GROMACS .gro file of C-alpha atoms in nm:
model
  329
    1MET     CA    1  -1.568   5.913  -2.604
    2LYS     CA    2  -1.266   6.118  -2.636
    3VAL     CA    3  -1.152   6.346  -2.302
    4ALA     CA    4  -0.918   6.601  -2.322
    5LEU     CA    5  -0.725   6.743  -1.986
    6ILE     CA    6  -0.593   7.129  -2.043
    7LEU     CA    7  -0.326   7.238  -1.802
    8ASP     CA    8  -0.037   7.482  -1.779
    9ALA     CA    9   0.294   7.262  -1.754
   10ASP     CA   10   0.465   7.568  -1.624
   11SER     CA   11   0.254   7.654  -1.348
   12PRO     CA   12   0.388   7.620  -1.009
   13SER     CA   13   0.088   7.427  -0.901
   14PHE     CA   14   0.070   7.218  -1.206
   15LEU     CA   15   0.082   6.897  -1.008
   16GLN     CA   16  -0.174   7.019  -0.769
   17GLN     CA   17  -0.423   7.091  -1.052
   18ALA     CA   18  -0.337   6.789  -1.231
   19GLN     CA   19  -0.444   6.619  -0.893
   20GLU     CA   20  -0.774   6.818  -0.872
   21ILE     CA   21  -0.858   6.675  -1.212
   22ASN     CA   22  -0.768   6.325  -1.117
   23ARG     CA   23  -1.008   6.340  -0.851
   24PHE     CA   24  -1.268   6.438  -1.066
   25LEU     CA   25  -1.200   6.153  -1.285
   26GLN     CA   26  -1.192   5.909  -0.972
   27GLN     CA   27  -1.517   6.043  -0.857
   28SER     CA   28  -1.705   6.034  -1.220
   29GLN     CA   29  -1.855   5.751  -1.428
   30LEU     CA   30  -1.695   5.842  -1.750
   31ALA     CA   31  -1.654   5.557  -2.034
   32ALA     CA   32  -1.359   5.729  -2.202
   33SER     CA   33  -1.214   5.554  -2.497
   34GLU     CA   34  -0.941   5.801  -2.542
   35VAL     CA   35  -0.781   6.059  -2.292
   36ALA     CA   36  -0.557   6.322  -2.424
   37LEU     CA   37  -0.336   6.589  -2.219
   38TRP     CA   38  -0.317   6.932  -2.382
   39LEU     CA   39  -0.051   7.113  -2.194
   40PHE     CA   40   0.044   7.470  -2.235
   41HIS     CA   41   0.443   7.532  -2.221
   42ARG     CA   42   0.672   7.799  -2.281
   43ARG     CA   43   1.018   7.632  -2.179
   44VAL     CA   44   1.165   7.278  -2.188
   45HIS     CA   45   0.886   7.001  -2.171
   46PRO     CA   46   0.909   6.835  -1.806
   47GLU     CA   47   1.074   6.480  -1.804
   48ARG     CA   48   0.794   6.346  -1.617
   49LEU     CA   49   0.430   6.431  -1.616
   50PRO     CA   50   0.131   6.393  -1.365
   51GLN     CA   51  -0.032   6.031  -1.329
   52PHE     CA   52  -0.405   5.985  -1.386
   53ASP     CA   53  -0.613   5.688  -1.304
   54CYS     CA   54  -0.715   5.657  -1.668
   55ALA     CA   55  -0.486   5.586  -1.931
   56ILE     CA   56  -0.352   5.873  -2.130
   57THR     CA   57  -0.351   5.796  -2.497
   58GLN     CA   58  -0.222   6.132  -2.644
   59ILE     CA   59  -0.016   6.423  -2.570
   60GLN     CA   60  -0.056   6.769  -2.734
   61TRP     CA   61   0.171   7.035  -2.655
   62LEU     CA   62   0.061   7.409  -2.708
   63LYS     CA   63   0.320   7.679  -2.701
   64SER     CA   64   0.205   7.979  -2.513
   65PRO     CA   65   0.330   8.317  -2.481
   66VAL     CA   66   0.536   8.442  -2.165
   67LEU     CA   67   0.221   8.571  -1.995
   68LEU     CA   68  -0.087   8.314  -2.036
   69VAL     CA   69  -0.413   8.492  -2.093
   70ALA     CA   70  -0.698   8.337  -2.200
   71GLU     CA   71  -0.743   8.597  -2.528
   72SER     CA   72  -0.412   8.465  -2.655
   73VAL     CA   73  -0.459   8.091  -2.627
   74LEU     CA   74  -0.816   8.075  -2.718
   75PRO     CA   75  -0.758   8.051  -3.099
   76LEU     CA   76  -0.493   7.775  -3.013
   77LEU     CA   77  -0.728   7.562  -2.826
   78GLU     CA   78  -0.969   7.587  -3.114
   79GLN     CA   79  -0.729   7.485  -3.365
   80VAL     CA   80  -0.655   7.180  -3.128
   81TYR     CA   81  -1.001   7.095  -3.102
   82GLN     CA   82  -1.020   7.068  -3.481
   83ILE     CA   83  -0.747   6.831  -3.474
   84TYR     CA   84  -0.889   6.636  -3.163
   85PRO     CA   85  -1.261   6.693  -3.149
   86ALA     CA   86  -1.304   6.568  -2.758
   87GLU     CA   87  -1.656   6.555  -2.618
   88LEU     CA   88  -1.535   6.642  -2.286
   89LEU     CA   89  -1.260   6.915  -2.187
   90LEU     CA   90  -1.145   6.931  -1.833
   91PHE     CA   91  -0.977   7.254  -1.703
   92SER     CA   92  -0.832   7.319  -1.372
   93SER     CA   93  -0.996   7.510  -1.096
   94CYS     CA   94  -0.779   7.824  -1.137
   95SER     CA   95  -0.900   8.131  -1.258
   96LEU     CA   96  -0.738   8.084  -1.588
   97GLY     CA   97  -0.898   7.739  -1.611
   98ASN     CA   98  -1.238   7.874  -1.530
   99GLU     CA   99  -1.220   8.144  -1.796
  100LEU     CA  100  -1.114   7.917  -2.061
  101ALA     CA  101  -1.371   7.664  -1.999
  102THR     CA  102  -1.641   7.924  -2.004
  103ARG     CA  103  -1.529   8.113  -2.345
  104LEU     CA  104  -1.430   7.796  -2.510
  105ALA     CA  105  -1.761   7.661  -2.473
  106PHE     CA  106  -1.920   7.967  -2.610
  107ARG     CA  107  -1.686   7.968  -2.902
  108LEU     CA  108  -1.760   7.594  -2.968
  109ASN     CA  109  -2.121   7.637  -2.930
  110GLY     CA  110  -2.082   7.387  -2.628
  111ALA     CA  111  -2.188   7.406  -2.263
  112SER     CA  112  -1.989   7.487  -1.962
  113CYS     CA  113  -1.992   7.446  -1.574
  114LEU     CA  114  -1.726   7.543  -1.288
  115GLY     CA  115  -1.672   7.397  -0.972
  116VAL     CA  116  -1.788   7.053  -1.078
  117MET     CA  117  -1.705   6.758  -0.822
  118SER     CA  118  -1.827   6.456  -1.044
  119GLY     CA  119  -1.972   6.390  -1.374
  120GLN     CA  120  -2.156   6.132  -1.567
  121ILE     CA  121  -2.222   6.133  -1.934
  122ASP     CA  122  -2.516   5.925  -2.102
  123GLU     CA  123  -2.759   5.962  -2.400
  124SER     CA  124  -2.923   6.258  -2.220
  125GLY     CA  125  -2.621   6.484  -2.170
  126CYS     CA  126  -2.369   6.534  -1.910
  127GLN     CA  127  -2.482   6.523  -1.561
  128VAL     CA  128  -2.270   6.717  -1.324
  129GLU     CA  129  -2.250   6.771  -0.949
  130LYS     CA  130  -2.129   7.060  -0.762
  131SER     CA  131  -2.155   7.261  -0.428
  132VAL     CA  132  -2.427   7.538  -0.415
  133TYR     CA  133  -2.549   7.784  -0.175
  134GLY     CA  134  -2.229   7.812   0.037
  135ASN     CA  135  -2.161   7.479   0.037
  136ASN     CA  136  -2.453   7.380   0.216
  137MET     CA  137  -2.628   7.183  -0.086
  138MET     CA  138  -2.517   6.966  -0.383
  139ALA     CA  139  -2.663   7.029  -0.701
  140THR     CA  140  -2.700   6.791  -1.013
  141LEU     CA  141  -2.706   7.021  -1.324
  142THR     CA  142  -2.754   6.859  -1.698
  143LEU     CA  143  -2.561   6.993  -1.959
  144ARG     CA  144  -2.686   6.918  -2.325
  145ALA     CA  145  -2.483   7.097  -2.602
  146THR     CA  146  -2.115   6.936  -2.662
  147PRO     CA  147  -1.850   6.972  -2.596
  148TYR     CA  148  -1.879   6.988  -2.243
  149CYS     CA  149  -1.607   7.232  -2.089
  150LEU     CA  150  -1.597   7.180  -1.721
  151GLY     CA  151  -1.375   7.357  -1.459
  152VAL     CA  152  -1.317   7.120  -1.165
  153ALA     CA  153  -1.365   7.175  -0.821
  154ARG     CA  154  -1.086   7.319  -0.593
  155GLN     CA  155  -0.939   7.047  -0.391
  156GLY     CA  156  -0.683   7.056  -0.100
  157GLY     CA  157  -0.358   6.902  -0.008
  158ALA     CA  158  -0.223   6.626  -0.208
  159VAL     CA  159  -0.016   6.686  -0.561
  160ALA     CA  160  -0.033   6.412  -0.830
  161GLN     CA  161   0.220   6.134  -0.879
  162THR     CA  162   0.447   6.163  -1.203
  163GLN     CA  163   0.525   5.908  -1.449
  164ASP     CA  164   0.738   5.884  -1.778
  165TYR     CA  165   0.515   5.903  -2.100
  166GLN     CA  166   0.787   5.865  -2.359
  167GLU     CA  167   0.589   5.579  -2.511
  168ILE     CA  168   0.291   5.775  -2.565
  169GLU     CA  169   0.225   5.975  -2.879
  170GLN     CA  170   0.305   6.329  -2.844
  171GLN     CA  171   0.254   6.618  -3.094
  172LEU     CA  172   0.367   6.977  -3.083
  173ILE     CA  173   0.137   7.224  -3.220
  174LEU     CA  174   0.353   7.470  -3.432
  175THR     CA  175   0.109   7.742  -3.416
  176GLU     CA  176   0.231   8.034  -3.150
  177ALA     CA  177  -0.018   8.229  -2.922
  178GLU     CA  178  -0.007   8.583  -2.976
  179MET     CA  179  -0.054   8.837  -2.722
  180PRO     CA  180  -0.368   9.031  -2.747
  181ILE     CA  181  -0.336   9.378  -2.943
  182TRP     CA  182  -0.483   9.579  -2.615
  183LEU     CA  183  -0.198   9.456  -2.400
  184VAL     CA  184   0.091   9.675  -2.444
  185GLU     CA  185   0.293   9.611  -2.126
  186HIS     CA  186   0.301   9.363  -1.858
  187GLN     CA  187   0.500   9.247  -1.575
  188VAL     CA  188   0.581   8.877  -1.446
  189SER     CA  189   0.630   8.824  -1.067
  190MET     CA  190   0.743   8.506  -0.946
  191PRO     CA  191   0.479   8.333  -0.712
  192GLU     CA  192   0.580   8.317  -0.352
  193GLU     CA  193   0.650   7.951  -0.197
  194PRO     CA  194   0.331   7.811  -0.128
  195PRO     CA  195   0.254   7.786   0.262
  196ARG     CA  196   0.357   7.486   0.438
  197LEU     CA  197  -0.013   7.451   0.557
  198THR     CA  198  -0.112   7.324   0.220
  199ARG     CA  199   0.145   7.024   0.250
  200ALA     CA  200   0.090   6.956   0.632
  201GLU     CA  201   0.038   6.591   0.744
  202ARG     CA  202  -0.113   6.729   1.079
  203VAL     CA  203  -0.314   7.074   1.113
  204LEU     CA  204  -0.454   7.213   1.415
  205ALA     CA  205  -0.749   7.430   1.320
  206ILE     CA  206  -0.873   7.692   1.556
  207GLY     CA  207  -1.198   7.886   1.556
  208GLN     CA  208  -1.339   8.186   1.737
  209GLY     CA  209  -1.365   7.999   2.054
  210ALA     CA  210  -0.989   8.076   2.077
  211GLY     CA  211  -1.120   8.419   2.229
  212ASN     CA  212  -0.840   8.655   2.150
  213SER     CA  213  -0.511   8.693   1.979
  214GLN     CA  214  -0.281   8.611   2.285
  215ASN     CA  215  -0.422   8.273   2.286
  216VAL     CA  216  -0.423   8.222   1.930
  217GLN     CA  217  -0.042   8.268   1.981
  218ARG     CA  218  -0.036   8.028   2.259
  219LEU     CA  219  -0.190   7.775   2.034
  220ASN     CA  220   0.040   7.813   1.757
  221ASP     CA  221   0.283   7.729   2.006
  222ILE     CA  222   0.086   7.378   2.091
  223ALA     CA  223   0.051   7.326   1.725
  224GLN     CA  224   0.435   7.321   1.690
  225ALA     CA  225   0.458   7.089   1.999
  226LEU     CA  226   0.234   6.850   1.826
  227GLY     CA  227   0.427   6.863   1.510
  228ALA     CA  228   0.104   7.044   1.327
  229GLN     CA  229   0.053   7.374   1.126
  230LEU     CA  230  -0.182   7.614   1.273
  231GLY     CA  231  -0.495   7.659   1.046
  232VAL     CA  232  -0.783   7.910   1.129
  233SER     CA  233  -1.128   7.996   1.067
  234ARG     CA  234  -1.241   8.309   0.898
  235PRO     CA  235  -1.355   8.484   1.203
  236VAL     CA  236  -1.004   8.440   1.341
  237ALA     CA  237  -0.830   8.570   1.038
  238MET     CA  238  -1.073   8.876   1.001
  239ASN     CA  239  -1.011   8.961   1.372
  240ALA     CA  240  -0.664   8.965   1.287
  241TRP     CA  241  -0.566   8.717   1.552
  242SER     CA  242  -0.352   8.513   1.283
  243SER     CA  243  -0.259   8.595   0.926
  244MET     CA  244  -0.477   8.559   0.617
  245SER     CA  245  -0.238   8.286   0.499
  246THR     CA  246  -0.357   8.060   0.765
  247MET     CA  247  -0.720   8.078   0.696
  248LEU     CA  248  -0.918   7.787   0.615
  249GLY     CA  249  -1.221   7.708   0.403
  250MET     CA  250  -1.393   7.808   0.069
  251SER     CA  251  -1.204   8.152   0.065
  252GLY     CA  252  -0.890   8.032   0.209
  253THR     CA  253  -0.672   7.711   0.222
  254LEU     CA  254  -0.797   7.362   0.114
  255VAL     CA  255  -0.601   7.105   0.329
  256ALA     CA  256  -0.584   6.717   0.328
  257PRO     CA  257  -0.369   6.632   0.619
  258GLU     CA  258  -0.350   6.275   0.767
  259VAL     CA  259  -0.471   6.419   1.103
  260CYS     CA  260  -0.668   6.744   1.130
  261ILE     CA  261  -0.761   6.868   1.501
  262THR     CA  262  -1.047   7.127   1.513
  263ALA     CA  263  -1.082   7.336   1.845
  264GLY     CA  264  -1.338   7.589   1.910
  265VAL     CA  265  -1.466   7.578   1.571
  266SER     CA  266  -1.848   7.568   1.508
  267GLY     CA  267  -1.835   7.402   1.171
  268ALA     CA  268  -2.000   7.622   0.933
  269ALA     CA  269  -2.008   7.497   0.575
  270ALA     CA  270  -1.762   7.756   0.435
  271PHE     CA  271  -1.505   7.615   0.660
  272SER     CA  272  -1.583   7.244   0.666
  273VAL     CA  273  -1.516   7.247   0.289
  274GLY     CA  274  -1.144   7.345   0.377
  275ILE     CA  275  -1.074   7.040   0.576
  276ARG     CA  276  -1.316   6.783   0.424
  277HIS     CA  277  -1.044   6.579   0.292
  278SER     CA  278  -0.853   6.523   0.594
  279LYS     CA  279  -0.816   6.155   0.652
  280PHE     CA  280  -0.903   6.165   1.024
  281ILE     CA  281  -1.059   6.458   1.208
  282VAL     CA  282  -1.065   6.517   1.567
  283ALA     CA  283  -1.315   6.775   1.704
  284ILE     CA  284  -1.324   6.970   2.022
  285ASN     CA  285  -1.590   7.218   2.114
  286THR     CA  286  -1.789   7.287   2.457
  287ASP     CA  287  -2.159   7.296   2.262
  288PRO     CA  288  -2.247   6.916   2.189
  289ASP     CA  289  -2.457   7.029   1.936
  290ALA     CA  290  -2.188   7.190   1.708
  291ALA     CA  291  -2.214   7.109   1.354
  292ILE     CA  292  -1.857   7.013   1.347
  293PHE     CA  293  -1.923   6.699   1.515
  294SER     CA  294  -2.088   6.571   1.210
  295GLN     CA  295  -1.777   6.577   1.017
  296ALA     CA  296  -1.544   6.442   1.294
  297ASP     CA  297  -1.404   6.108   1.344
  298VAL     CA  298  -1.384   6.173   1.699
  299GLY     CA  299  -1.558   6.415   1.892
  300ILE     CA  300  -1.471   6.584   2.256
  301VAL     CA  301  -1.705   6.787   2.435
  302ASP     CA  302  -1.477   6.996   2.667
  303ASP     CA  303  -1.269   7.293   2.688
  304MET     CA  304  -1.032   7.314   2.396
  305ASN     CA  305  -0.733   7.453   2.588
  306SER     CA  306  -0.730   7.195   2.881
  307VAL     CA  307  -0.762   6.901   2.596
  308LEU     CA  308  -0.506   7.028   2.401
  309GLU     CA  309  -0.243   7.095   2.698
  310ALA     CA  310  -0.317   6.726   2.788
  311LEU     CA  311  -0.249   6.616   2.427
  312VAL     CA  312   0.088   6.800   2.413
  313ASP     CA  313   0.180   6.616   2.763
  314CYS     CA  314   0.079   6.283   2.624
  315VAL     CA  315   0.280   6.338   2.285
  316GLN     CA  316   0.576   6.482   2.519
  317GLN     CA  317   0.545   6.164   2.728
  318SER     CA  318   0.538   5.946   2.439
  319ASN     CA  319   0.850   6.110   2.287
  320ILE     CA  320   1.042   6.064   2.612
  321ARG     CA  321   0.958   5.682   2.667
  322GLY     CA  322   1.053   5.645   2.295
  323ILE     CA  323   1.391   5.785   2.345
  324SER     CA  324   1.441   5.595   2.653
  325ARG     CA  325   1.376   5.264   2.451
  326GLN     CA  326   1.631   5.379   2.210
  327LEU     CA  327   1.903   5.440   2.478
  328SER     CA  328   1.830   5.111   2.627
  329ASP     CA  329   1.858   4.931   2.340
   0.00000   0.00000   0.00000
């Protein structure tokens, strides 16, 4: 079976999108004989490219216009598909990836599905798993028309490792994508630097139990004392107690820190998806039946403020002892 991974090599989130596809590959059962990278590019090719758990056998470079829009590159993807008729085409979770997966499947008489977490292909078709009903259930769907054009689920945190692909066969598609005739003018704005929350190794996630904006500011100070970044649930952000850039969950940021401490969070499904890739989760809540405890490695039933203050004291005492040992040595 041939598989093609389609990405924009010029995107600021190139390595993060590659890691999302890599996680799909890790969680799937695919007997791929060949795996190709189809990479859009506008400038010089990157010296190092994302590393995947499967062996890349071929790289196709597709020259894209300054403004990468689906209408301009769909004919280019159709052309590459004629050269390399892959049975499975994987796209990133971004809006462009989702649009390309849907529209290319229609043009090639295939089938598409978005937000896919894992997949398996056999003689009956392509079975995929994805979250449905606000991340409260998992659905298994079967696609029967090839090629299967899948947009992978949005993941959080880590970016893909890189490696040198100089020994891999690489082809440059000479056809240049043209801008659609209906697009008469465009402006390109440089994206802002991604928030530190997405790359944080420690996250303090607070919910509506914080009570008010003043306490949220105090909890932000506690987060800094713990060497963590502050993240908030949707109610906290919508109440303007914290900026929208700190919102965690399905409609906010997805994180994958080493340690995530949740405080005053009930554990709604839409929030939980934002921290599910955390390696270690500590939950603090006064309600022993809060849903967040089912996701936590350690649960503490107590007042969040007193627990966090005690935790800061422990960290500070530990730092003092560490400095004392260094001075004595």
